[in-house]
Coordinates of C-alpha atoms and ligand atoms in Angstrom, one line a residue:
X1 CA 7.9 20.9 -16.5
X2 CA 6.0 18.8 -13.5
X3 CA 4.1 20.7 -11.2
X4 CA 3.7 18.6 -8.0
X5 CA -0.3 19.2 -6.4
X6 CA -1.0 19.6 -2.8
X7 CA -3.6 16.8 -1.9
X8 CA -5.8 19.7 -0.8
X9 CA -5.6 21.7 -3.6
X10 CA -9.1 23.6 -4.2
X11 CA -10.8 23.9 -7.8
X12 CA -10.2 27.6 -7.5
X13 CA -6.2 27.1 -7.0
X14 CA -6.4 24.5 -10.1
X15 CA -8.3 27.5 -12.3
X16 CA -5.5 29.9 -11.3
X17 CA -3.2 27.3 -12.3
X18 CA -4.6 26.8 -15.7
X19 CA -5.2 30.4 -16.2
X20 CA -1.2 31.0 -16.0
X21 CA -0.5 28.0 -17.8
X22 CA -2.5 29.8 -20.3
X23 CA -0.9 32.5 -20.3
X24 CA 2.5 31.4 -21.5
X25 CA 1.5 28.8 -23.7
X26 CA 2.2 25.9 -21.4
X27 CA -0.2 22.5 -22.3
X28 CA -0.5 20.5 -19.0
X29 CA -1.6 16.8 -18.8
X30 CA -3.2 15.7 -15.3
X31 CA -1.7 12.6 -13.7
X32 CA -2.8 10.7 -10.8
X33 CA -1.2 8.0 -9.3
X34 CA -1.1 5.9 -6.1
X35 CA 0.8 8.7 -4.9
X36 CA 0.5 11.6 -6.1
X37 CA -1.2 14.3 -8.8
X38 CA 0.9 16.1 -10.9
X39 CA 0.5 18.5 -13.9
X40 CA 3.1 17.9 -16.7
X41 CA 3.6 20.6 -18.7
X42 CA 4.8 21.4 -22.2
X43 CA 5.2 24.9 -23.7
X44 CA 8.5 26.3 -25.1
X45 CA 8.4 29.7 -23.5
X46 CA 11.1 30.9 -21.0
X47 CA 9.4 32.2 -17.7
X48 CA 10.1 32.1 -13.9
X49 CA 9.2 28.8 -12.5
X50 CA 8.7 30.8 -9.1
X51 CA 5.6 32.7 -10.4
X52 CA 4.0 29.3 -10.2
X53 CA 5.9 27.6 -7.6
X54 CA 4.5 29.8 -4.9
X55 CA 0.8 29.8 -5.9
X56 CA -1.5 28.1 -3.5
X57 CA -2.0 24.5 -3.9
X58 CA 1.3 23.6 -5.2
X59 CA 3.7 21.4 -3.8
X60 CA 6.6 21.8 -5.9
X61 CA 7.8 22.6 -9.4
X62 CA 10.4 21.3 -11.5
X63 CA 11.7 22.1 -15.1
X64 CA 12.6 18.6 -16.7
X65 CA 14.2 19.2 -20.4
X66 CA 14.1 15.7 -21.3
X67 CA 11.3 13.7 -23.1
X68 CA 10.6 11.5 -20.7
X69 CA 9.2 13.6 -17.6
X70 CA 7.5 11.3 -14.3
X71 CA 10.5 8.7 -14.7
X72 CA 13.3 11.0 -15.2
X73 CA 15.7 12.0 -12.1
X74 CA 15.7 15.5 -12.5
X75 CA 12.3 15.9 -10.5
X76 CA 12.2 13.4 -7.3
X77 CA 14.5 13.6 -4.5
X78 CA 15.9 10.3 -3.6
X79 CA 15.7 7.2 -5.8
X80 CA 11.8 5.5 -6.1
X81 CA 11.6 1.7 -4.0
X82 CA 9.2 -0.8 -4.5
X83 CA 6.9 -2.8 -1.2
X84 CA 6.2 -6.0 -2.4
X85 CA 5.3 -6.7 1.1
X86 CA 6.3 -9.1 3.5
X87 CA 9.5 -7.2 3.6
X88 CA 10.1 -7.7 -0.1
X89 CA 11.9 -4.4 -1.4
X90 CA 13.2 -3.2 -4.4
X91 CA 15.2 -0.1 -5.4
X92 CA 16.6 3.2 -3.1
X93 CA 19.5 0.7 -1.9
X94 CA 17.5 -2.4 -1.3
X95 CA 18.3 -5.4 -4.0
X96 CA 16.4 -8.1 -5.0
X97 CA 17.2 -11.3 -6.8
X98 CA 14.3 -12.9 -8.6
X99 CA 15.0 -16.5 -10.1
X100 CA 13.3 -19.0 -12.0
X101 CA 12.8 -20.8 -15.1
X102 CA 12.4 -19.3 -18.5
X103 CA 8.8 -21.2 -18.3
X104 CA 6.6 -22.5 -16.0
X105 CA 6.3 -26.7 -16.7
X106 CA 4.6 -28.8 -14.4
X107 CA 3.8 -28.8 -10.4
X108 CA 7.4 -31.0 -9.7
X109 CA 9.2 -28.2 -11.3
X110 CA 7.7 -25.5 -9.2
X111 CA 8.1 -27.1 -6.3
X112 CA 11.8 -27.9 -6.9
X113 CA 12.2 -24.6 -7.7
X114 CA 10.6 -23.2 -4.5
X115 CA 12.8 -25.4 -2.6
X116 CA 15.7 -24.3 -4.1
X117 CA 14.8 -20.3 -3.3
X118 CA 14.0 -20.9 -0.1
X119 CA 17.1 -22.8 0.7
X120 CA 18.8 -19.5 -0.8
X121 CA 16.7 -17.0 0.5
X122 CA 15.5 -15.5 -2.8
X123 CA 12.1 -14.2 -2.5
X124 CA 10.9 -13.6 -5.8
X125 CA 10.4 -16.5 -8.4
X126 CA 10.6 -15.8 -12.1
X127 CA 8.0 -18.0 -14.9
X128 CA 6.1 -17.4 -18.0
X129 CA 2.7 -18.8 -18.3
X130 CA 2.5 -16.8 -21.7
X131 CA 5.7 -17.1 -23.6
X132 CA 6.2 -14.7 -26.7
X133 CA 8.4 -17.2 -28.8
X134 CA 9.7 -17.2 -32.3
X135 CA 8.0 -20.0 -33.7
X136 CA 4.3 -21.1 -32.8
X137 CA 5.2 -24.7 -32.7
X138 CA 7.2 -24.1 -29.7
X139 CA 5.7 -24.3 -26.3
X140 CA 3.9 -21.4 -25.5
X141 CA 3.4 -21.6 -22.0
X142 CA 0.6 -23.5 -19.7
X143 CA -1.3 -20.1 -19.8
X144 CA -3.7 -19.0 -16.3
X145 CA -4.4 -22.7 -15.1
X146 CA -0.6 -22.8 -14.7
X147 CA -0.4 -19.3 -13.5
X148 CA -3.3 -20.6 -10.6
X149 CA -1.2 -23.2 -9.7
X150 CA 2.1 -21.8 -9.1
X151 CA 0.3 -18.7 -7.5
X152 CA -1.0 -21.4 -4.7
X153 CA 2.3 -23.3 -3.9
X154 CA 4.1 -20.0 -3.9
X155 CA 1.7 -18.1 -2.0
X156 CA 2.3 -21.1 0.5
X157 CA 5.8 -20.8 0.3
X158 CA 6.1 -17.1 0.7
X159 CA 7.4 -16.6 -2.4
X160 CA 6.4 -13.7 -4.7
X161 CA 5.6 -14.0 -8.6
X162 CA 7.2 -12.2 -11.5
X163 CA 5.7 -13.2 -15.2
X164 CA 5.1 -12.2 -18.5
X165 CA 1.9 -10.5 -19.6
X166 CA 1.7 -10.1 -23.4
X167 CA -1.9 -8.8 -23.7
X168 CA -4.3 -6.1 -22.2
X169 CA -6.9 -8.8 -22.4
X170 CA -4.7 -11.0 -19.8
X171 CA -4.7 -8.0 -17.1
X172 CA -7.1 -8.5 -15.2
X173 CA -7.1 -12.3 -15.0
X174 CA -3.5 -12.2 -14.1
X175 CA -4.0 -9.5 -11.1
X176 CA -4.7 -11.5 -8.2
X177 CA -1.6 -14.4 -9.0
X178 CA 0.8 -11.9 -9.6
X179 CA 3.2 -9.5 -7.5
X180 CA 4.8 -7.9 -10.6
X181 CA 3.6 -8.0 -13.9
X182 CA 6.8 -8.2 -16.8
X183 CA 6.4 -6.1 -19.8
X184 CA 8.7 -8.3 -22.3
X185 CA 11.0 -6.8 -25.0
X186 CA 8.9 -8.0 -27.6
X187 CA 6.3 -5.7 -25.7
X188 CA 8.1 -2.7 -24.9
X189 CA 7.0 -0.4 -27.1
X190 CA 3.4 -1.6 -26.9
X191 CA 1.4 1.6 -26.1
X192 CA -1.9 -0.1 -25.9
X193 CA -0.6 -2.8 -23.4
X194 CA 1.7 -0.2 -21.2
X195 CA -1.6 2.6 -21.3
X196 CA -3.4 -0.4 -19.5
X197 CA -0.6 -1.2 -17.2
X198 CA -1.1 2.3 -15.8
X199 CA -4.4 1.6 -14.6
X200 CA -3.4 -1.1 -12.6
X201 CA -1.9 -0.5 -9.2
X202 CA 0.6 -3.3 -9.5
X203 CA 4.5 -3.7 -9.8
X204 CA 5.9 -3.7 -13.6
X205 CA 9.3 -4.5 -14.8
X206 CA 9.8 -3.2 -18.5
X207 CA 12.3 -4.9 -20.2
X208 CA 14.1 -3.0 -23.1
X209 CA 12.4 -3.5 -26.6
X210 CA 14.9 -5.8 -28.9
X211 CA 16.5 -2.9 -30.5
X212 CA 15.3 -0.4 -28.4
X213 CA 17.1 3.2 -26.9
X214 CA 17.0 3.9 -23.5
X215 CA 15.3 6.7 -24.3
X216 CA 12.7 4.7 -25.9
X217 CA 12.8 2.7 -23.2
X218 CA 11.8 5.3 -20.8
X219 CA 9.5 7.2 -22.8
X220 CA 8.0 3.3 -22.7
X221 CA 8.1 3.5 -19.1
X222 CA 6.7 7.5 -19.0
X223 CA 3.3 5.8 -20.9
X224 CA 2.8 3.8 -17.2
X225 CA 3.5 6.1 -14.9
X226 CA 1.8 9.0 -16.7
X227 CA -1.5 6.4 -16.8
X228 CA -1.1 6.4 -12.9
X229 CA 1.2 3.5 -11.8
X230 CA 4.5 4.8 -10.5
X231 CA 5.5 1.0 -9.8
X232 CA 7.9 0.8 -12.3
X233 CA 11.2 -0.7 -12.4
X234 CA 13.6 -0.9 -15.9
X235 CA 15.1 -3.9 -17.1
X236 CA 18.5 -4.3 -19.6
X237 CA 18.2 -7.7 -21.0
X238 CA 20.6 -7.3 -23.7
X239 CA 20.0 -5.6 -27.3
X240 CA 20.5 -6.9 -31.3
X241 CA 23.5 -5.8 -32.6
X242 CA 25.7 -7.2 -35.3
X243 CA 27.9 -9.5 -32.9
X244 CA 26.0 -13.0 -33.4
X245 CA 29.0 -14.5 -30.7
X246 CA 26.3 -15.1 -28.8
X247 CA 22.4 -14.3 -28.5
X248 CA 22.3 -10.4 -27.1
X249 CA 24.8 -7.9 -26.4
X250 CA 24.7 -6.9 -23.2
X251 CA 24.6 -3.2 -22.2
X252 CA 26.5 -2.6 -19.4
X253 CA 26.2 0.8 -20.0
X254 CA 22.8 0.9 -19.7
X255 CA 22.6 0.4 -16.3
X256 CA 24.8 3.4 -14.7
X257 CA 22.8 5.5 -17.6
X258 CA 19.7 4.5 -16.8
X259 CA 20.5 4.7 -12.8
X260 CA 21.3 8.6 -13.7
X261 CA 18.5 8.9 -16.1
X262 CA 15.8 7.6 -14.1
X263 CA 14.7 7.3 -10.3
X264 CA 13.2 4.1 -11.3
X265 CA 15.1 0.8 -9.9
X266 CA 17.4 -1.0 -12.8
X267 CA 17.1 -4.8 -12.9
X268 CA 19.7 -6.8 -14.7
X269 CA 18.8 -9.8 -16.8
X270 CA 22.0 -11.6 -17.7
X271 CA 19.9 -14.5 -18.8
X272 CA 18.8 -13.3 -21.9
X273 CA 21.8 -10.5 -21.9
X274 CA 23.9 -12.8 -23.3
X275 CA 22.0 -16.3 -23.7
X276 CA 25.3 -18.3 -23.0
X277 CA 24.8 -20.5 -19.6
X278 CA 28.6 -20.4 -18.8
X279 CA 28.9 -16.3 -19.4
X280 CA 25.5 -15.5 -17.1
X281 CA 27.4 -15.6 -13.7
X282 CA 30.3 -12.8 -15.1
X283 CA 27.7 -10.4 -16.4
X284 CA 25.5 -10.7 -13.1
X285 CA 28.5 -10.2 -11.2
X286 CA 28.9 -7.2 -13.6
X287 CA 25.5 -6.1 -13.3
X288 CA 25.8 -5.8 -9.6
X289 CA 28.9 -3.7 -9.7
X290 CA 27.8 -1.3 -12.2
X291 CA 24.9 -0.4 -9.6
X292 CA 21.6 -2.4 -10.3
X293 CA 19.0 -2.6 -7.8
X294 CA 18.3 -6.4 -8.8
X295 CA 19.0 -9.2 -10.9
X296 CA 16.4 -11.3 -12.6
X297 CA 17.9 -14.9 -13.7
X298 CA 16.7 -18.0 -15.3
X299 CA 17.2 -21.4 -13.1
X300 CA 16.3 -24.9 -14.0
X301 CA 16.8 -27.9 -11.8
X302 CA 17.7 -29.9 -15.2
X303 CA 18.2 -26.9 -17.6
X304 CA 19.0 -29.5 -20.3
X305 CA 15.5 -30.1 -20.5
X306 CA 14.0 -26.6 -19.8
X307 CA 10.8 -26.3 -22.3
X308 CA 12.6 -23.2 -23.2
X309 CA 16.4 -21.0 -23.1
X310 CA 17.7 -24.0 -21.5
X311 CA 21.1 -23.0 -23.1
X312 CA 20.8 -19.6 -20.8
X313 CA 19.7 -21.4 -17.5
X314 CA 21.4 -22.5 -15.2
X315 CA 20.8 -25.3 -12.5
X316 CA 20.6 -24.8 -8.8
X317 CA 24.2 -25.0 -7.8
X318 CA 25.0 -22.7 -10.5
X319 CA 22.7 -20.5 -9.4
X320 CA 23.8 -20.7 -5.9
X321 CA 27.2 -19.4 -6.5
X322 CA 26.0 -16.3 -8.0
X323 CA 23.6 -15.5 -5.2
X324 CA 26.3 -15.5 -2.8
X325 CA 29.1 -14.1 -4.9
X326 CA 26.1 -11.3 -5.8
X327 CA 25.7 -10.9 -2.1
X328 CA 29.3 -10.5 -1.5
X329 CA 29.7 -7.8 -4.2
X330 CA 26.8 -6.3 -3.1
X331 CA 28.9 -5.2 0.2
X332 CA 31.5 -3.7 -1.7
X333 CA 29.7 -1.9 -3.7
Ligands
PEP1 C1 11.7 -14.1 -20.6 O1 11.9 -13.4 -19.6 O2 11.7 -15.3 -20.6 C2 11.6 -13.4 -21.9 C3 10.9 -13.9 -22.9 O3 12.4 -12.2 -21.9 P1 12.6 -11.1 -23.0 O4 11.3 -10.4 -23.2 O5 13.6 -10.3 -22.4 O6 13.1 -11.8 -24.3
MN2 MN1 13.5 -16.9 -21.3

Protein backbone atom coordinates (compact mmCIF):
# COMPACT_ATOMS: atom_id res chain seq x y z
CA UNK A 1 0.00 0.00 0.00
CA UNK A 2 1.43 3.80 -0.65
CA UNK A 3 -0.07 6.43 1.12
CA UNK A 4 0.63 9.71 -0.81
CA UNK A 5 1.39 12.84 2.05
CA UNK A 6 0.04 16.26 1.65
CA UNK A 7 3.14 18.72 1.76
CA UNK A 8 1.41 20.30 4.70
CA UNK A 9 0.76 17.43 6.64
CA UNK A 10 1.02 18.29 10.52
CA UNK A 11 2.85 15.94 13.19
CA UNK A 12 -0.42 15.37 14.73
CA UNK A 13 -2.04 14.05 11.25
CA UNK A 14 1.23 11.72 10.89
CA UNK A 15 0.52 10.35 14.68
CA UNK A 16 -3.05 9.56 13.68
CA UNK A 17 -1.66 7.94 10.77
CA UNK A 18 0.65 5.70 12.64
CA UNK A 19 -1.80 5.05 15.32
CA UNK A 20 -4.19 3.32 12.48
CA UNK A 21 -1.43 1.84 10.83
CA UNK A 22 -1.01 0.28 14.13
CA UNK A 23 -3.93 -0.83 14.53
CA UNK A 24 -4.21 -3.29 11.66
CA UNK A 25 -0.81 -4.35 11.66
CA UNK A 26 0.42 -2.34 8.72
CA UNK A 27 4.57 -1.55 8.82
CA UNK A 28 5.08 1.78 6.94
CA UNK A 29 8.47 2.96 5.60
CA UNK A 30 8.77 6.93 5.03
CA UNK A 31 10.01 8.05 1.66
CA UNK A 32 11.07 11.36 0.52
CA UNK A 33 11.91 12.30 -2.69
CA UNK A 34 12.36 15.32 -5.01
CA UNK A 35 8.82 15.13 -5.25
CA UNK A 36 7.05 13.85 -2.97
CA UNK A 37 6.64 11.85 0.69
CA UNK A 38 4.97 8.82 0.76
CA UNK A 39 4.33 6.02 3.43
CA UNK A 40 4.72 2.47 2.01
CA UNK A 41 3.01 0.11 3.75
CA UNK A 42 3.14 -3.63 4.48
CA UNK A 43 0.66 -5.57 6.54
CA UNK A 44 -1.49 -8.56 5.31
CA UNK A 45 -4.75 -7.57 6.88
CA UNK A 46 -7.85 -6.85 4.72
CA UNK A 47 -9.40 -3.31 5.70
CA UNK A 48 -11.03 -0.32 3.89
CA UNK A 49 -8.47 1.81 2.28
CA UNK A 50 -11.12 4.69 2.72
CA UNK A 51 -10.76 4.75 6.58
CA UNK A 52 -7.34 6.15 5.75
CA UNK A 53 -7.81 7.79 2.49
CA UNK A 54 -9.98 10.48 4.03
CA UNK A 55 -7.84 11.37 7.15
CA UNK A 56 -6.32 14.71 7.13
CA UNK A 57 -3.10 15.17 5.61
CA UNK A 58 -3.37 12.55 2.99
CA UNK A 59 -3.22 12.93 -0.49
CA UNK A 60 -4.06 9.71 -1.78
CA UNK A 61 -4.00 6.04 -1.18
CA UNK A 62 -3.34 3.13 -3.24
CA UNK A 63 -3.24 -0.70 -2.60
CA UNK A 64 -0.18 -2.11 -4.86
CA UNK A 65 -0.04 -6.14 -4.51
CA UNK A 66 3.15 -6.34 -6.18
CA UNK A 67 6.76 -6.39 -4.64
CA UNK A 68 7.92 -3.68 -6.11
CA UNK A 69 5.74 -0.59 -4.78
CA UNK A 70 7.10 3.39 -5.89
CA UNK A 71 8.02 2.07 -9.49
CA UNK A 72 5.08 -0.07 -10.17
CA UNK A 73 2.05 1.40 -12.38
CA UNK A 74 -0.68 0.62 -10.24
CA UNK A 75 -0.18 3.91 -8.06
CA UNK A 76 0.67 7.08 -10.47
CA UNK A 77 -1.54 8.37 -13.00
CA UNK A 78 0.11 9.01 -16.16
CA UNK A 79 3.51 7.58 -17.13
CA UNK A 80 6.80 9.41 -15.09
CA UNK A 81 9.18 11.83 -17.72
CA UNK A 82 12.50 12.89 -17.18
CA UNK A 83 13.96 17.10 -17.63
CA UNK A 84 17.35 16.80 -18.52
CA UNK A 85 17.01 20.41 -19.34
CA UNK A 86 17.53 22.36 -22.23
CA UNK A 87 14.49 20.69 -23.60
CA UNK A 88 15.98 17.19 -23.19
CA UNK A 89 13.04 14.84 -22.28
CA UNK A 90 12.56 11.42 -21.59
CA UNK A 91 9.50 9.21 -20.99
CA UNK A 92 5.34 10.07 -20.88
CA UNK A 93 5.61 10.09 -24.97
CA UNK A 94 8.86 11.99 -25.38
CA UNK A 95 11.85 9.71 -26.82
CA UNK A 96 15.33 10.10 -26.65
CA UNK A 97 18.17 8.58 -28.56
CA UNK A 98 21.52 8.54 -26.69
CA UNK A 99 24.62 7.40 -28.73
CA UNK A 100 28.14 6.91 -28.36
CA UNK A 101 30.97 4.70 -28.02
CA UNK A 102 31.16 1.64 -25.79
CA UNK A 103 34.27 3.75 -24.20
CA UNK A 104 35.49 6.98 -23.95
CA UNK A 105 39.29 7.10 -25.94
CA UNK A 106 40.89 10.23 -26.61
CA UNK A 107 39.75 14.02 -27.25
CA UNK A 108 39.62 13.24 -31.44
CA UNK A 109 37.19 10.63 -30.73
CA UNK A 110 34.92 12.80 -28.72
CA UNK A 111 34.95 15.40 -30.80
CA UNK A 112 34.11 13.29 -33.95
CA UNK A 113 31.55 11.95 -32.00
CA UNK A 114 29.98 15.28 -31.07
CA UNK A 115 30.08 16.18 -34.59
CA UNK A 116 28.39 13.44 -35.68
CA UNK A 117 25.23 13.94 -32.93
CA UNK A 118 24.99 17.19 -33.68
CA UNK A 119 24.79 16.70 -37.37
CA UNK A 120 21.85 14.17 -36.35
CA UNK A 121 20.32 15.93 -33.68
CA UNK A 122 20.88 13.46 -30.88
CA UNK A 123 21.22 15.11 -27.66
CA UNK A 124 22.52 12.62 -25.38
CA UNK A 125 26.08 11.00 -25.85
CA UNK A 126 26.78 7.64 -24.45
CA UNK A 127 30.85 6.72 -22.83
CA UNK A 128 32.31 4.75 -20.10
CA UNK A 129 35.16 6.28 -18.24
CA UNK A 130 34.92 3.20 -15.85
CA UNK A 131 34.41 0.06 -17.82
CA UNK A 132 33.33 -3.26 -15.89
CA UNK A 133 35.11 -5.71 -18.30
CA UNK A 134 35.84 -9.41 -18.18
CA UNK A 135 39.39 -9.46 -18.07
CA UNK A 136 41.61 -6.81 -16.20
CA UNK A 137 44.09 -6.65 -18.98
CA UNK A 138 41.56 -5.08 -21.05
CA UNK A 139 41.17 -1.30 -21.13
CA UNK A 140 39.34 -0.14 -18.31
CA UNK A 141 38.48 3.14 -19.20
CA UNK A 142 40.45 6.72 -18.87
CA UNK A 143 38.57 7.06 -15.44
CA UNK A 144 37.47 11.06 -14.05
CA UNK A 145 40.35 12.92 -16.01
CA UNK A 146 38.56 11.55 -19.10
CA UNK A 147 35.20 12.01 -17.62
CA UNK A 148 36.47 16.10 -17.15
CA UNK A 149 37.33 16.22 -20.47
CA UNK A 150 34.43 15.02 -22.34
CA UNK A 151 32.09 16.87 -19.72
CA UNK A 152 33.86 20.27 -21.13
CA UNK A 153 33.57 19.70 -24.99
CA UNK A 154 30.12 18.36 -24.49
CA UNK A 155 29.01 20.96 -22.20
CA UNK A 156 30.19 23.18 -25.13
CA UNK A 157 28.40 21.42 -27.53
CA UNK A 158 25.20 21.15 -25.79
CA UNK A 159 25.29 17.70 -25.48
CA UNK A 160 24.29 15.73 -22.33
CA UNK A 161 26.31 12.77 -20.71
CA UNK A 162 25.17 9.25 -19.99
CA UNK A 163 28.11 6.89 -18.25
CA UNK A 164 28.77 4.09 -16.22
CA UNK A 165 29.31 4.45 -12.45
CA UNK A 166 30.51 1.08 -10.87
CA UNK A 167 31.12 2.35 -7.30
CA UNK A 168 29.53 4.43 -4.37
CA UNK A 169 32.92 5.82 -3.96
CA UNK A 170 32.81 7.33 -7.68
CA UNK A 171 29.33 9.36 -6.78
CA UNK A 172 30.09 12.16 -5.88
CA UNK A 173 33.17 12.88 -8.08
CA UNK A 174 31.12 12.00 -11.06
CA UNK A 175 28.00 14.45 -10.04
CA UNK A 176 28.90 17.55 -11.64
CA UNK A 177 30.10 15.83 -15.36
CA UNK A 178 27.21 13.79 -15.59
CA UNK A 179 23.44 14.20 -16.65
CA UNK A 180 22.49 10.56 -16.02
CA UNK A 181 24.33 8.22 -14.09
CA UNK A 182 24.17 4.28 -15.76
CA UNK A 183 23.76 1.55 -13.26
CA UNK A 184 25.41 -1.44 -15.55
CA UNK A 185 24.15 -5.06 -15.55
CA UNK A 186 27.01 -6.22 -13.78
CA UNK A 187 25.67 -3.65 -11.07
CA UNK A 188 22.07 -4.18 -11.03
CA UNK A 189 21.60 -5.91 -8.14
CA UNK A 190 24.15 -3.91 -6.16
CA UNK A 191 22.17 -2.70 -3.09
CA UNK A 192 24.95 -0.74 -1.69
CA UNK A 193 25.59 1.13 -4.97
CA UNK A 194 21.65 1.72 -5.88
CA UNK A 195 20.95 2.71 -1.79
CA UNK A 196 23.52 5.63 -2.68
CA UNK A 197 21.97 6.39 -5.97
CA UNK A 198 18.93 7.34 -4.04
CA UNK A 199 20.49 10.05 -2.33
CA UNK A 200 21.47 11.71 -5.29
CA UNK A 201 19.06 13.91 -7.10
CA UNK A 202 20.28 12.85 -10.46
CA UNK A 203 18.98 10.77 -13.64
CA UNK A 204 19.74 6.89 -13.47
CA UNK A 205 19.26 4.29 -16.12
CA UNK A 206 19.38 0.66 -14.59
CA UNK A 207 20.23 -1.75 -16.89
CA UNK A 208 18.95 -5.35 -16.34
CA UNK A 209 21.40 -7.62 -14.19
CA UNK A 210 22.96 -10.42 -16.69
CA UNK A 211 20.50 -12.94 -15.74
CA UNK A 212 18.31 -10.95 -14.03
CA UNK A 213 13.99 -10.93 -13.86
CA UNK A 214 12.13 -8.01 -14.43
CA UNK A 215 10.96 -8.33 -11.30
CA UNK A 216 14.45 -8.24 -9.93
CA UNK A 217 14.93 -5.65 -12.05
CA UNK A 218 12.42 -3.44 -10.58
CA UNK A 219 12.72 -4.37 -7.07
CA UNK A 220 16.50 -3.06 -8.20
CA UNK A 221 14.89 -0.03 -9.28
CA UNK A 222 12.31 0.22 -5.93
CA UNK A 223 15.94 0.33 -3.80
CA UNK A 224 16.46 4.09 -5.71
CA UNK A 225 13.44 5.45 -5.62
CA UNK A 226 12.49 4.28 -2.13
CA UNK A 227 16.17 6.10 -1.09
CA UNK A 228 14.50 9.30 -2.56
CA UNK A 229 15.35 9.62 -6.37
CA UNK A 230 12.34 9.01 -8.47
CA UNK A 231 14.73 9.70 -11.65
CA UNK A 232 14.74 6.40 -12.83
CA UNK A 233 14.42 5.04 -16.19
CA UNK A 234 14.78 0.86 -17.03
CA UNK A 235 16.94 -0.53 -19.45
CA UNK A 236 16.68 -4.20 -21.41
CA UNK A 237 20.12 -4.80 -22.75
CA UNK A 238 19.66 -8.37 -23.44
CA UNK A 239 19.94 -11.44 -20.89
CA UNK A 240 22.22 -15.00 -20.75
CA UNK A 241 20.42 -17.72 -22.04
CA UNK A 242 21.56 -20.91 -23.61
CA UNK A 243 21.51 -19.50 -27.40
CA UNK A 244 25.44 -18.60 -27.81
CA UNK A 245 24.27 -17.36 -31.79
CA UNK A 246 25.31 -14.41 -30.68
CA UNK A 247 26.24 -12.46 -27.35
CA UNK A 248 22.67 -11.67 -25.44
CA UNK A 249 19.20 -12.64 -26.16
CA UNK A 250 17.34 -9.87 -26.50
CA UNK A 251 13.97 -9.49 -24.61
CA UNK A 252 11.53 -7.98 -26.63
CA UNK A 253 9.20 -8.84 -24.30
CA UNK A 254 10.54 -7.06 -21.70
CA UNK A 255 9.78 -3.85 -23.00
CA UNK A 256 5.71 -3.91 -23.38
CA UNK A 257 6.07 -5.77 -19.74
CA UNK A 258 7.93 -3.49 -18.23
CA UNK A 259 6.02 -0.43 -19.97
CA UNK A 260 2.76 -2.17 -18.06
CA UNK A 261 4.68 -3.01 -15.02
CA UNK A 262 6.27 0.23 -14.31
CA UNK A 263 5.56 4.13 -14.85
CA UNK A 264 9.25 4.35 -15.21
CA UNK A 265 10.50 5.13 -19.01
CA UNK A 266 11.94 1.78 -20.90
CA UNK A 267 15.23 2.41 -22.83
CA UNK A 268 16.36 -0.16 -25.33
CA UNK A 269 19.95 -1.12 -25.70
CA UNK A 270 20.31 -3.10 -28.90
CA UNK A 271 24.06 -2.77 -28.61
CA UNK A 272 24.65 -5.12 -26.15
CA UNK A 273 21.04 -6.84 -26.77
CA UNK A 274 22.42 -8.82 -29.24
CA UNK A 275 26.34 -7.81 -29.73
CA UNK A 276 26.10 -8.43 -33.56
CA UNK A 277 26.92 -4.87 -35.52
CA UNK A 278 24.77 -6.05 -38.58
CA UNK A 279 21.59 -7.24 -36.30
CA UNK A 280 21.60 -3.75 -33.97
CA UNK A 281 19.57 -1.62 -36.53
CA UNK A 282 16.52 -4.62 -36.74
CA UNK A 283 16.25 -4.88 -32.92
CA UNK A 284 16.31 -0.88 -32.48
CA UNK A 285 13.79 -0.74 -35.01
CA UNK A 286 12.01 -3.39 -32.93
CA UNK A 287 12.56 -1.70 -29.80
CA UNK A 288 10.81 1.38 -30.99
CA UNK A 289 7.76 -0.51 -32.10
CA UNK A 290 7.32 -2.51 -29.13
CA UNK A 291 6.89 1.02 -27.25
CA UNK A 292 10.31 2.18 -25.66
CA UNK A 293 10.68 5.66 -24.57
CA UNK A 294 14.45 5.60 -25.93
CA UNK A 295 17.18 3.86 -27.40
CA UNK A 296 20.78 3.84 -26.06
CA UNK A 297 23.34 2.65 -28.97
CA UNK A 298 26.93 2.27 -29.32
CA UNK A 299 28.70 4.46 -32.30
CA UNK A 300 32.24 4.61 -33.31
CA UNK A 301 33.68 6.64 -36.10
CA UNK A 302 36.14 3.52 -36.85
CA UNK A 303 34.37 0.76 -34.82
CA UNK A 304 37.13 -1.53 -36.04
CA UNK A 305 39.24 0.01 -33.69
CA UNK A 306 36.89 0.76 -30.77
CA UNK A 307 38.95 0.07 -27.39
CA UNK A 308 36.02 -1.97 -26.65
CA UNK A 309 32.45 -3.99 -28.31
CA UNK A 310 33.67 -2.76 -31.57
CA UNK A 311 31.94 -5.89 -33.07
CA UNK A 312 28.47 -4.20 -31.61
CA UNK A 313 29.18 -0.58 -32.78
CA UNK A 314 28.47 0.76 -35.44
CA UNK A 315 30.02 3.85 -37.46
CA UNK A 316 28.32 7.07 -38.24
CA UNK A 317 26.46 6.32 -41.37
CA UNK A 318 25.18 3.29 -39.77
CA UNK A 319 24.10 4.99 -37.09
CA UNK A 320 22.45 7.56 -39.16
CA UNK A 321 20.03 5.30 -40.79
CA UNK A 322 18.64 4.08 -37.70
CA UNK A 323 18.09 7.58 -36.26
CA UNK A 324 15.97 8.36 -39.10
CA UNK A 325 14.34 5.09 -39.76
CA UNK A 326 13.75 5.26 -35.62
CA UNK A 327 12.19 8.65 -36.23
CA UNK A 328 10.08 7.45 -38.86
CA UNK A 329 8.65 4.51 -36.78
CA UNK A 330 8.35 6.59 -34.11
CA UNK A 331 5.32 8.36 -36.07
CA UNK A 332 3.69 5.31 -36.59
CA UNK A 333 3.75 4.12 -33.61
C1 LIG B 1 28.08 -0.59 -21.63
O1 LIG B 1 27.06 0.12 -21.70
O2 LIG B 1 29.09 -0.42 -22.33
C2 LIG B 1 28.02 -1.77 -20.74
C3 LIG B 1 29.11 -2.26 -20.17
O3 LIG B 1 26.77 -2.26 -20.64
P1 LIG B 1 26.17 -3.51 -19.81
O4 LIG B 1 26.28 -3.14 -18.38
O5 LIG B 1 24.77 -3.59 -20.31
O6 LIG B 1 26.99 -4.72 -20.17
MN1 LIG C 1 29.76 -1.68 -24.34
Amino acid sequence: MIIQLEPSINQDQIQALKNKLGEIKYKANKVTTQYGDYLVCVGKKEFDIRSIGKMPGIKDIHRVSDAYKLVSKKWKVGQSMIDLGDGVKIGDGQFALMAGPCSIESEEQIQKTIAHLKANNVKIMRGGVYKPRSSPYSFRGLGIEGLKLWHSLAKEAGIKIITEVMMVEQIESMADYIDIFQVGARNAQNFNLLDALGEVDKPVLLKRGMSGTLDELLQSAEYIFSNGNEKIMLCERGIRTYENAYRNTFDINAIATLKEKSHLPVIADPSHGIGVRRFVDKIAYASTVAGADGIIMEVHHTPEKAFSDGQQTLNFQEAEEVYQKVRKLREIF
